[in-house]
Coordinates of C-alpha atoms in Angstrom, one line a residue:
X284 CA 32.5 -8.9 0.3
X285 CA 30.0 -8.8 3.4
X286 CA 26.8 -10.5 2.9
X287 CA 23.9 -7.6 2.9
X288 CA 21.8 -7.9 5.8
X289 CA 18.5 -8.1 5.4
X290 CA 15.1 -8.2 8.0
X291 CA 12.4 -10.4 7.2
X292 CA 9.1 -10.0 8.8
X293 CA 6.5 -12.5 8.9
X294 CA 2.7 -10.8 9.2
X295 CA 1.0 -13.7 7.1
X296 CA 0.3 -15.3 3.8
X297 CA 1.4 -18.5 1.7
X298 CA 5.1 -18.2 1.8
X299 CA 5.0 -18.8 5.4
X300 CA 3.3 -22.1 4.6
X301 CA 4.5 -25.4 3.0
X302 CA 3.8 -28.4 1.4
X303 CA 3.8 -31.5 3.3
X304 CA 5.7 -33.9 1.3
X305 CA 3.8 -36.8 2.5
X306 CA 0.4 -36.1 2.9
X307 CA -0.2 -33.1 0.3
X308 CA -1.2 -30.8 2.8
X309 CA -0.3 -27.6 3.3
X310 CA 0.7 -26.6 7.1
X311 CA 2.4 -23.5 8.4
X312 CA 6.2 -23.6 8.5
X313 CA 7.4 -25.2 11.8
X314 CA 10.1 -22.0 12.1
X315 CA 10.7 -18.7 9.9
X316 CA 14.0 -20.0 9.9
X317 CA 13.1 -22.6 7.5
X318 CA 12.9 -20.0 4.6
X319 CA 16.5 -19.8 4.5
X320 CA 16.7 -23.8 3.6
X321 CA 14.7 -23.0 0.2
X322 CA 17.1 -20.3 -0.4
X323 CA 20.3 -21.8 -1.3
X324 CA 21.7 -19.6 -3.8
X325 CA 20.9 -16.7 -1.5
X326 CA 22.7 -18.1 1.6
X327 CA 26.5 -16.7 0.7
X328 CA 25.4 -13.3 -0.1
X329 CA 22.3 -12.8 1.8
X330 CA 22.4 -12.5 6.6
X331 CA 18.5 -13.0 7.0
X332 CA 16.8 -12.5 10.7
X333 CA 13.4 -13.7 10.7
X334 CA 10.8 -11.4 13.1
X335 CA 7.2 -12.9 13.6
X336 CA 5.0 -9.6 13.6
X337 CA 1.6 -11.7 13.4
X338 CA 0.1 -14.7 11.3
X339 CA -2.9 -13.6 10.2
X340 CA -4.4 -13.9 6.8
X341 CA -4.6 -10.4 5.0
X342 CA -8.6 -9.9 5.4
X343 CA -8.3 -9.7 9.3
X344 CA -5.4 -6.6 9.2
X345 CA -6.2 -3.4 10.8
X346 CA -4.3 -0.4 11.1
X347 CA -3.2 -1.9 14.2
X348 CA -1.2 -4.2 12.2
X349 CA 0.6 -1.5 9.8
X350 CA 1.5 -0.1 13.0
X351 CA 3.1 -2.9 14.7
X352 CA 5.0 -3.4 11.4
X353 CA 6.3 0.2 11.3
X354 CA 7.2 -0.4 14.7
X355 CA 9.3 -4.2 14.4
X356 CA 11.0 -1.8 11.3
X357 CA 12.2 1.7 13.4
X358 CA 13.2 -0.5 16.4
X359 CA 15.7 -2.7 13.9
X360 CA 16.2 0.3 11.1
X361 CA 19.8 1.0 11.8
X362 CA 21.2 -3.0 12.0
X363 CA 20.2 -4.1 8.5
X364 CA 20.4 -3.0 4.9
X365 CA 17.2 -3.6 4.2
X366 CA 13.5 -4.9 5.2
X367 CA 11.3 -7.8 3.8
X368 CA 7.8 -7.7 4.7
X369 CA 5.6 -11.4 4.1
X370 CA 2.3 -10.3 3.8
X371 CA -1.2 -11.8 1.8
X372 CA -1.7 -10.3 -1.6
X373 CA -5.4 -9.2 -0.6
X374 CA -4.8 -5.9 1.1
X375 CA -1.1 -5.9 0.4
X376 CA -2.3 -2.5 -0.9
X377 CA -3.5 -0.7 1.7
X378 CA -0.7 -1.9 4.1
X379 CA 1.9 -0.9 1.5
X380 CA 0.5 2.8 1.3
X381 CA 0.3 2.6 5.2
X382 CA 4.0 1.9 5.7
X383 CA 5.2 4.8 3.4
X384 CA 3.1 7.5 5.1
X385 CA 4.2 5.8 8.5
X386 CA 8.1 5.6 7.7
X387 CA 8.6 8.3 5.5
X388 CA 12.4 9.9 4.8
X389 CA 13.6 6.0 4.2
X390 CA 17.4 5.1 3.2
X391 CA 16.8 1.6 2.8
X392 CA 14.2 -0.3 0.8
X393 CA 10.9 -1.8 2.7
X394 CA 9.7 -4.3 0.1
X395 CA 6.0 -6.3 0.8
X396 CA 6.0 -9.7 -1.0
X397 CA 3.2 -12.4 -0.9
X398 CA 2.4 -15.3 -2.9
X399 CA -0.5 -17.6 -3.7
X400 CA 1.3 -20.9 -3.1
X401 CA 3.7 -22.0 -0.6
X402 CA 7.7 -21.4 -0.8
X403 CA 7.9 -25.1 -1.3
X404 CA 5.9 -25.9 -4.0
X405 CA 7.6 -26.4 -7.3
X406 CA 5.5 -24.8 -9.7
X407 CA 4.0 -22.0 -7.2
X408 CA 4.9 -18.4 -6.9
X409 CA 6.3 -18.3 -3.7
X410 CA 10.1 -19.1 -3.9
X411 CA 9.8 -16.5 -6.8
X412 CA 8.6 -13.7 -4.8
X413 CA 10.6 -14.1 -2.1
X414 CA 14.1 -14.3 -3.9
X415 CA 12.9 -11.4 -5.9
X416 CA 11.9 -9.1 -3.0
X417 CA 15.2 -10.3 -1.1
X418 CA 17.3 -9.1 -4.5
X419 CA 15.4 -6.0 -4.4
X420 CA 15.7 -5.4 -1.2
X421 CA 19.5 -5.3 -1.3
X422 CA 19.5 -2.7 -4.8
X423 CA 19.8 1.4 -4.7
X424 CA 16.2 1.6 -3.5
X425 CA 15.0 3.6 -0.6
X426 CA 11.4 3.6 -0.3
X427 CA 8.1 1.2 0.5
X428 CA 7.6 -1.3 -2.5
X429 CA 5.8 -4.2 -3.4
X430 CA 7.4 -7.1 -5.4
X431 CA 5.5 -9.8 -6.9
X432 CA 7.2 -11.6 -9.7
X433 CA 9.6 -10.1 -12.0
X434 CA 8.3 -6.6 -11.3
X435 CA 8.9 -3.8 -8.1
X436 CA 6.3 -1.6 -7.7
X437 CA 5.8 1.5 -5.9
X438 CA 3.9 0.3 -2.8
X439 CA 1.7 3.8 -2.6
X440 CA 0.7 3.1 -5.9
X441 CA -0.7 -0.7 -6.2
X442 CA -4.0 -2.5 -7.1
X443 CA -4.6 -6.1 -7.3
X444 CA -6.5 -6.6 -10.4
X445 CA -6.3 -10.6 -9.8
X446 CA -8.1 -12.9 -7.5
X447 CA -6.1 -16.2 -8.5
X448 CA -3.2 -15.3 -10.9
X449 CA 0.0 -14.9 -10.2
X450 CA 0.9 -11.3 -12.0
X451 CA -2.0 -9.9 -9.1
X452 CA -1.1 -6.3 -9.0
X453 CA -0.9 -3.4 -11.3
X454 CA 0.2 0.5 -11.0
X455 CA -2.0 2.1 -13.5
X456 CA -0.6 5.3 -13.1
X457 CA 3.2 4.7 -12.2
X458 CA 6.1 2.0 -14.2
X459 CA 7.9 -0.2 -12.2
X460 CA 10.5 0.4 -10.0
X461 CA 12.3 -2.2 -10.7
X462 CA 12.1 -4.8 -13.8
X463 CA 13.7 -8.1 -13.0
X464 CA 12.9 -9.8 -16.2
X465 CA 15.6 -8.2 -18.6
X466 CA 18.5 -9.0 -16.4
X467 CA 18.1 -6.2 -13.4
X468 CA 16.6 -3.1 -15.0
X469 CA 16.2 -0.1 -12.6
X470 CA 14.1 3.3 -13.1
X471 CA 14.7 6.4 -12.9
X472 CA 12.3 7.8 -11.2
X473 CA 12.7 5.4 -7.9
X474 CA 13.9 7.0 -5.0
X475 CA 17.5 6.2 -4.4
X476 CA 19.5 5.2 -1.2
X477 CA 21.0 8.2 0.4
X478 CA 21.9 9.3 3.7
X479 CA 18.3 10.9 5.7
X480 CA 16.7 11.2 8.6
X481 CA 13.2 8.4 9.2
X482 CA 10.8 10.4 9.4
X483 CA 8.6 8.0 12.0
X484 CA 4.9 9.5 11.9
X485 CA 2.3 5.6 12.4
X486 CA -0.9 7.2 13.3
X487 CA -4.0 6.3 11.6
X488 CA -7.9 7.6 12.2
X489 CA -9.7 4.5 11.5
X490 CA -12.9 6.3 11.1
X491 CA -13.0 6.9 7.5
X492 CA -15.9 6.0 4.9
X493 CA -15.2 4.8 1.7
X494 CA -18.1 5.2 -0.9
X495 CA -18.9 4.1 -4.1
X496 CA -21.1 6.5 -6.2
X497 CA -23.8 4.8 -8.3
X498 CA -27.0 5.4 -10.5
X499 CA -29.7 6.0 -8.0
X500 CA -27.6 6.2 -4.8
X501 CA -30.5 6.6 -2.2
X502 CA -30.6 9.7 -0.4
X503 CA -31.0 7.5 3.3
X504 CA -28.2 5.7 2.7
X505 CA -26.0 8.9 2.5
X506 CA -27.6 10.4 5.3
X507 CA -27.0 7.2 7.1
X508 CA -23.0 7.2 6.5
X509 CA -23.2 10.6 7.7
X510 CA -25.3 10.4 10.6
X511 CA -22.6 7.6 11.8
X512 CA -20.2 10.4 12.5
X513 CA -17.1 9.8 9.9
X514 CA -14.3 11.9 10.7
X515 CA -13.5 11.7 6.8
X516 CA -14.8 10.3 3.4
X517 CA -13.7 8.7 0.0
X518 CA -15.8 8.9 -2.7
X519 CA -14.8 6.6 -5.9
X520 CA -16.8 8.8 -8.7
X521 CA -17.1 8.8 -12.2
X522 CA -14.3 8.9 -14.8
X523 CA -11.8 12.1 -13.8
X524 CA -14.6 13.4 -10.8
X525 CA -18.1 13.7 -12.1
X526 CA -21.3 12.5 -9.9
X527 CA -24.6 13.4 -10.3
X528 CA -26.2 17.1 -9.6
X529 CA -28.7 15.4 -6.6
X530 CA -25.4 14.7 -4.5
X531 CA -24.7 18.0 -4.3
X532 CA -26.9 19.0 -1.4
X533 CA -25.0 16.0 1.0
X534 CA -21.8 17.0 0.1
X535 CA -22.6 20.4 1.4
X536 CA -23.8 19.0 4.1
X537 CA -20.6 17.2 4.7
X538 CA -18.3 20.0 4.3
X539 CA -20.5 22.4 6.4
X540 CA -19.8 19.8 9.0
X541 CA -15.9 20.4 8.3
X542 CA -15.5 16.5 7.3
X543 CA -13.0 16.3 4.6
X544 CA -14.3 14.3 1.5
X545 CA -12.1 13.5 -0.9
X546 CA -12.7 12.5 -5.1
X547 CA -11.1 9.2 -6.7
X548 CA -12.0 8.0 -9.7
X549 CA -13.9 4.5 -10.6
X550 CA -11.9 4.2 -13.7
X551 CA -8.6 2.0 -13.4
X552 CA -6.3 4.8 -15.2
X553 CA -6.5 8.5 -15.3
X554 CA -6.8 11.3 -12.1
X555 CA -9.4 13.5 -11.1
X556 CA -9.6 16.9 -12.5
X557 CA -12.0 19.4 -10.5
X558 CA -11.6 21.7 -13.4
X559 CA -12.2 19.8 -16.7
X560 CA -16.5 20.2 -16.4
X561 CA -18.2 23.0 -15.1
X562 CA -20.1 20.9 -12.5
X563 CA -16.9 20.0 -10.9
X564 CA -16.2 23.8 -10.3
X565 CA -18.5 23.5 -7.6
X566 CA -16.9 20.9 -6.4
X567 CA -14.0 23.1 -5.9
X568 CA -16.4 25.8 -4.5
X569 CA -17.2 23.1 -1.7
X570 CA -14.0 22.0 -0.5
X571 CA -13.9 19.3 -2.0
X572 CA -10.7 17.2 -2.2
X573 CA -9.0 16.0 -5.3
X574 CA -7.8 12.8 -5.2
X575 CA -5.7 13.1 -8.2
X576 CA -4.5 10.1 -9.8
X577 CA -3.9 8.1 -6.4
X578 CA -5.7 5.0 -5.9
X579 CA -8.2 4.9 -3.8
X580 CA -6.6 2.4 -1.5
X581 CA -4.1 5.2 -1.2
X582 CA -6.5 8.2 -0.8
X583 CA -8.4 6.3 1.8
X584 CA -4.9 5.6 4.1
X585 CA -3.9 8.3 3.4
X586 CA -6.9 10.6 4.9
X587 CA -6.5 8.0 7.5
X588 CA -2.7 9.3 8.4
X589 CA -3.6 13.0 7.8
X590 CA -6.3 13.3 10.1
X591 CA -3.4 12.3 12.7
X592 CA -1.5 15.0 11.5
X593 CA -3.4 17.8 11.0
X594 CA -6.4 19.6 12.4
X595 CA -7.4 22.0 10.0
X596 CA -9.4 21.4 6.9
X597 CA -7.0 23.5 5.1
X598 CA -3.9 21.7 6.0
X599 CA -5.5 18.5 5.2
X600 CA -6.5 19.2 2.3
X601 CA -2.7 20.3 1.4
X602 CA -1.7 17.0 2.7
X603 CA -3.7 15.4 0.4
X604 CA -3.2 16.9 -2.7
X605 CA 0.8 16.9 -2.4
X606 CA 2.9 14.4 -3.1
X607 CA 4.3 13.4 -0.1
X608 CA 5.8 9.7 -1.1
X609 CA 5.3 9.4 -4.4
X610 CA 1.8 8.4 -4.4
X611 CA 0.3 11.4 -6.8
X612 CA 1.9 13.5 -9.6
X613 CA 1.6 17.2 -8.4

């Protein structure tokens, strides 16, 4: 049987570090191709090529980086089964929901891994992850993902909800994928491998707000955010939508101006419904943008991407509140 071919791509992170054996340290890996050597059981059945996208620890990544990545992955998409992305677990997130606006109509799986220890480390997380998301990324899979640990996740619909633990991420609103813990469960409603055409569309607006409602908001601050000239906003509000009456005025403002806004909610579970209160009618009224029940990591990249692809309030907004990867129930 051929071994499945499979791309790993280095952007940053633990697992491209190691213990040294002598001094305790921990120093970066002399070569990618040194992952393969704590791999053993994965060395018959598993062709790995190692591509260095960047090194940089996941607070310094930019759209600029989710771009390069989506680029190292069309260039390569037809020689392997299968893509590996090595990334830091602390905006794993957003980069996750990047790559499936950017590389949508996927055959193959794209699976982001991290870890919070080095590959060689006995007790760390790191050998772990990577065998996992390598397993993973040779199953009937075909869309962005995010393995850490025994569990696949949809990548459009993580959260890290853990600083320092291992189990980091969660995705309140969707199962996992994928459940390596009871020999190799798979669900249902994962998107399977079938013949289609990429759909290659990595353009993001950086200029987007995201904004945190909160008792007392002052009015200067929000006429400061929207003096600055966003070319779109994210509001995390209350429970499914609510905010206070005095915001009311600004967000006219803000949709006079044509600047999409768009609602998440604060609370860890649940979506946004414009029509549950009577004060979120107006909401409607205004143009406002429902968020549904994507994260707002996913809401922000994704306003991000649509202002690239459309130039009309209206057909952002439709953007927005369809489902497009998997990242909201319609």
């Amino acid at each position: 049987m051929a071994r499945s071919k499979i791309a790993l791509l280095y952007v940053g992170g633990s697992i491209g570090m190691k213990v040294n054996q002598k001094t305790g340290r921990i120093e970066p890996l002399e070569s990618l191709s040194e992952v393969h050597r704590f791999l053993p059981e994965l060395q018959k059945e598993v062709s790995l090529q190692f591509f260095s996208v960047a090194n940089v620890g996941s607070s310094e990544i930019t759209s600029d980086h989710w771009i390069e990545i989506a680029h190292v992955i069309k260039e390569n998409y037809n020689e392997f089964d299968g893509f590996v992305v090595v990334h830091g677990t602390n905006t794993m997130s957003y980069t996750a929901s990047a790559l499936s606006f950017a590389l949508q109509g996927l055959s193959k799986p794209v699976v982001l891994t991290g870890a919070l220890l080095p590959i060689n480390d006995l007790v760390g997380d790191g050998r772990m992850n990577i065998v996992f998301a390598i397993r993973a990324a040779q199953l009937d899979i075909a869309e962005v993902c995010v393995c850490l640990g025994p569990h696949v996740f949809r990548g459009s619909r993580i959260k890290k909800v853990e600083a320092s633990f291992m189990e980091t991420f969660e995705s309140p609103n969707c199962a996992p994928l994928i459940d390596f813990s009871r020999e190799i469960h798979t669900a249902d409603h994962r998107i399977v491998r079938r013949k289609r055409t990429l759909d290659y569309k990595p353009e993001f607006d950086a200029n987007v707000n995201l904004l945190t409602v909160y008792p007392g908001m002052p009015q200067s601050f929000l006429d400061a955010v929207l003096s600055s000239g966003p070319h779109g906003i994210v509001l995390r509000t209350y429970g499914p939508g609510m905010l206070s009456a005095d915001l009311f005025p600004w967000l006219q403002q803000v949709t006079e101006r044509k600047i999409p806004i768009v609602i998440t909610s604060q609370a860890l579970r649940g979506k946004v419904d414009l029509h549950k209160y009577r004060k979120q009618l107006t909401l409607e009224q205004l143009g406002i943008i429902s968020g549904k029940d994507m994260t707002f990591e996913c809401a922000l990249v994704k306003l991000m991407w649509a202002l690239t692809q459309a130039k009309t309030p209206l057909r952002i907004r439709d953007l927005m509140e369809r489902s497009l990867v998997g990242e909201l129930d319609d």
